[in-house]
């Protein structure tokens, strides 16, 4: 019965906001290898990319709210595409930041997660991720999107409440590595589509119409953010 007892508020506070020991180096390397395996093969990426889409559309939604726009709904589709709809001025800084947030959100979330892990805040990272997924679920407007967010949030919640420190650490490092590594690939996919004449309504093209800055420069920004986040996050995770 003691193992199932609900912790007191001070104990819970210490558990969430306290620090946890770093995992062994082999765990850090193994979780990096797992992230690469989830991003590299196309057949696996078709499934794992759903998690990147959650972060991508969540980035659009979060920045829309922070810039004063009205978020009306988020849809996630089985082909790993997504759509975030917000109301407000169809131009201006708020719209620009909202459009730019999609491709930059996964790597920046990974970089923030790496900073938390480097500071030993493993449990805090898991709880923050769970809270963000619960908040996003409120705005989901289709069944597939709700299912993917519920499954993702359920995984974080289960690990946070039921797993031991070592499992929590391995899970947290795997998630952060995946955001860092997986955040790089979508910009290259977009670049290939645009080179073939496709993706005419991509985030980069929308930003070009909003700012009169060539879409290629916005694509360069997506590459720069994702690659710099990967390098910076890797230095923190590997303690280089």
XYZ file of C-alpha atoms in Angstrom, residues 31-233:
203
model
C 18.911 7.119 -26.721
C 20.669 9.084 -29.471
C 20.921 5.876 -31.497
C 17.220 5.210 -30.893
C 16.336 8.720 -32.098
C 18.414 8.251 -35.252
C 16.681 4.932 -35.885
C 13.299 6.651 -35.527
C 14.207 9.428 -37.971
C 16.371 7.700 -40.579
C 14.425 4.846 -42.252
C 11.518 6.167 -44.317
C 9.140 3.426 -43.179
C 9.745 4.293 -39.516
C 9.756 8.039 -40.152
C 6.256 7.843 -41.656
C 5.025 6.872 -38.188
C 7.411 8.773 -35.916
C 6.925 11.999 -37.874
C 3.510 12.296 -36.208
C 5.304 13.412 -33.042
C 7.133 16.131 -34.965
C 3.816 17.243 -36.451
C 2.379 17.581 -32.931
C 5.262 19.878 -32.002
C 5.023 21.747 -35.330
C 1.307 22.521 -35.045
C 1.634 23.124 -31.313
C 4.252 25.762 -32.110
C 1.871 27.530 -34.484
C -0.881 27.423 -31.866
C 1.240 28.605 -28.942
C 2.703 31.581 -30.784
C -0.725 32.499 -32.146
C -1.999 32.750 -28.574
C 1.076 34.617 -27.323
C 0.754 37.208 -30.083
C -2.897 37.877 -29.324
C -4.501 35.867 -32.090
C -7.568 33.693 -31.441
C -6.753 30.001 -31.819
C -9.791 28.221 -33.257
C -8.503 24.693 -33.773
C -5.722 22.259 -34.655
C -5.993 19.222 -36.915
C -3.466 16.392 -37.224
C -3.774 13.996 -40.164
C -2.654 10.416 -40.717
C -0.317 11.484 -43.550
C 1.610 13.482 -40.861
C 0.360 16.803 -42.198
C -1.451 19.241 -39.943
C -3.399 22.470 -39.894
C -3.625 25.191 -37.259
C -6.305 27.840 -37.696
C -6.300 31.155 -35.865
C -8.232 34.392 -36.265
C -6.746 37.868 -36.307
C -5.100 40.294 -38.688
C -4.004 38.453 -41.864
C -0.729 40.382 -41.773
C 1.643 41.938 -39.268
C 4.147 40.647 -36.747
C 1.755 38.259 -35.008
C 0.906 36.465 -38.238
C 4.564 36.335 -39.269
C 5.692 34.848 -35.951
C 2.821 32.350 -36.025
C 3.746 31.172 -39.514
C 7.447 30.940 -38.607
C 6.806 28.908 -35.465
C 5.969 25.597 -37.125
C 9.280 24.365 -38.504
C 11.243 25.997 -35.707
C 9.166 24.602 -32.832
C 10.429 20.971 -32.710
C 14.172 21.822 -32.648
C 13.664 24.713 -30.226
C 11.610 22.477 -27.928
C 14.439 19.968 -28.150
C 16.969 22.653 -27.276
C 14.892 23.748 -24.282
C 14.543 20.137 -23.208
C 18.292 19.641 -23.483
C 18.819 22.658 -21.224
C 16.470 21.162 -18.622
C 18.189 17.780 -18.778
C 21.623 19.381 -18.509
C 20.373 21.051 -15.315
C 19.096 17.729 -13.965
C 15.374 18.563 -14.264
C 14.248 15.266 -15.763
C 10.902 15.030 -13.954
C 10.087 18.683 -14.627
C 10.603 18.125 -18.346
C 8.199 15.174 -18.325
C 5.533 17.126 -16.445
C 5.876 20.184 -18.679
C 5.516 18.022 -21.785
C 2.424 16.373 -20.308
C 0.889 19.765 -19.490
C 1.537 21.084 -23.009
C -0.055 18.005 -24.579
C -3.128 18.298 -22.345
C -3.470 21.971 -23.268
C -3.110 21.124 -26.957
C -5.751 18.396 -26.715
C -8.371 21.038 -25.882
C -7.811 22.628 -29.295
C -7.722 19.450 -31.399
C -10.628 19.297 -33.848
C -10.415 15.826 -35.412
C -10.438 12.248 -34.150
C -7.014 11.214 -35.464
C -5.418 14.290 -33.931
C -7.096 13.626 -30.590
C -5.931 10.008 -30.645
C -2.288 10.868 -31.336
C -2.183 13.558 -28.655
C -3.905 11.321 -26.097
C -1.469 8.467 -26.776
C 1.514 10.823 -26.554
C 0.259 12.456 -23.363
C -0.580 9.060 -21.884
C 2.976 7.866 -22.485
C 4.439 10.901 -20.713
C 1.961 10.585 -17.843
C 2.645 6.872 -17.377
C 6.400 7.367 -17.328
C 6.100 10.343 -14.962
C 3.947 8.498 -12.424
C 4.873 4.824 -12.735
C 8.458 4.524 -13.976
C 11.595 4.595 -11.894
C 14.299 7.269 -12.191
C 16.386 5.349 -14.718
C 13.448 4.720 -17.039
C 12.344 8.339 -16.704
C 15.829 9.534 -17.622
C 16.084 7.229 -20.649
C 12.622 8.265 -21.863
C 13.333 11.984 -21.415
C 16.675 11.792 -23.232
C 15.116 9.778 -26.078
C 12.359 12.362 -26.506
C 14.770 15.301 -26.526
C 17.148 13.609 -28.953
C 14.199 12.826 -31.210
C 13.058 16.457 -31.247
C 16.585 17.636 -32.011
C 17.317 15.073 -34.722
C 13.781 14.857 -36.080
C 13.522 18.635 -36.176
C 16.189 18.733 -38.894
C 14.571 16.479 -41.484
C 11.304 18.369 -42.269
C 13.121 21.440 -43.615
C 15.082 19.233 -46.023
C 11.849 17.524 -47.065
C 10.297 20.928 -47.729
C 13.357 21.970 -49.727
C 13.034 18.882 -51.950
C 9.306 19.482 -52.503
C 9.900 23.106 -53.465
C 12.705 22.058 -55.832
C 10.159 19.840 -57.618
C 7.677 22.694 -57.834
C 5.472 21.499 -54.978
C 4.518 22.819 -51.537
C 3.395 26.166 -52.945
C 1.402 26.904 -49.808
C 4.128 25.913 -47.355
C 5.022 27.964 -44.293
C 8.032 29.382 -46.155
C 5.852 30.513 -49.069
C 3.249 32.020 -46.745
C 6.024 33.914 -44.967
C 7.330 35.123 -48.315
C 3.922 36.554 -49.184
C 3.636 38.164 -45.737
C 7.102 39.743 -45.703
C 8.154 39.968 -49.395
C 11.293 38.085 -48.358
C 12.100 35.154 -50.699
C 10.847 31.786 -49.477
C 14.357 30.415 -49.865
C 15.602 32.726 -47.135
C 12.871 31.544 -44.792
C 13.833 27.986 -45.620
C 17.433 28.900 -44.782
C 16.191 30.171 -41.406
C 14.445 26.846 -40.751
C 17.682 25.011 -41.559
C 19.749 27.343 -39.377
C 17.451 27.018 -36.365
C 17.226 23.223 -36.588
C 20.935 22.611 -37.141
C 22.073 25.098 -34.505
C 19.605 23.611 -32.031
C 20.930 20.130 -32.773
C 24.535 21.223 -32.214
C 23.734 23.182 -29.055
C 21.461 20.509 -27.630
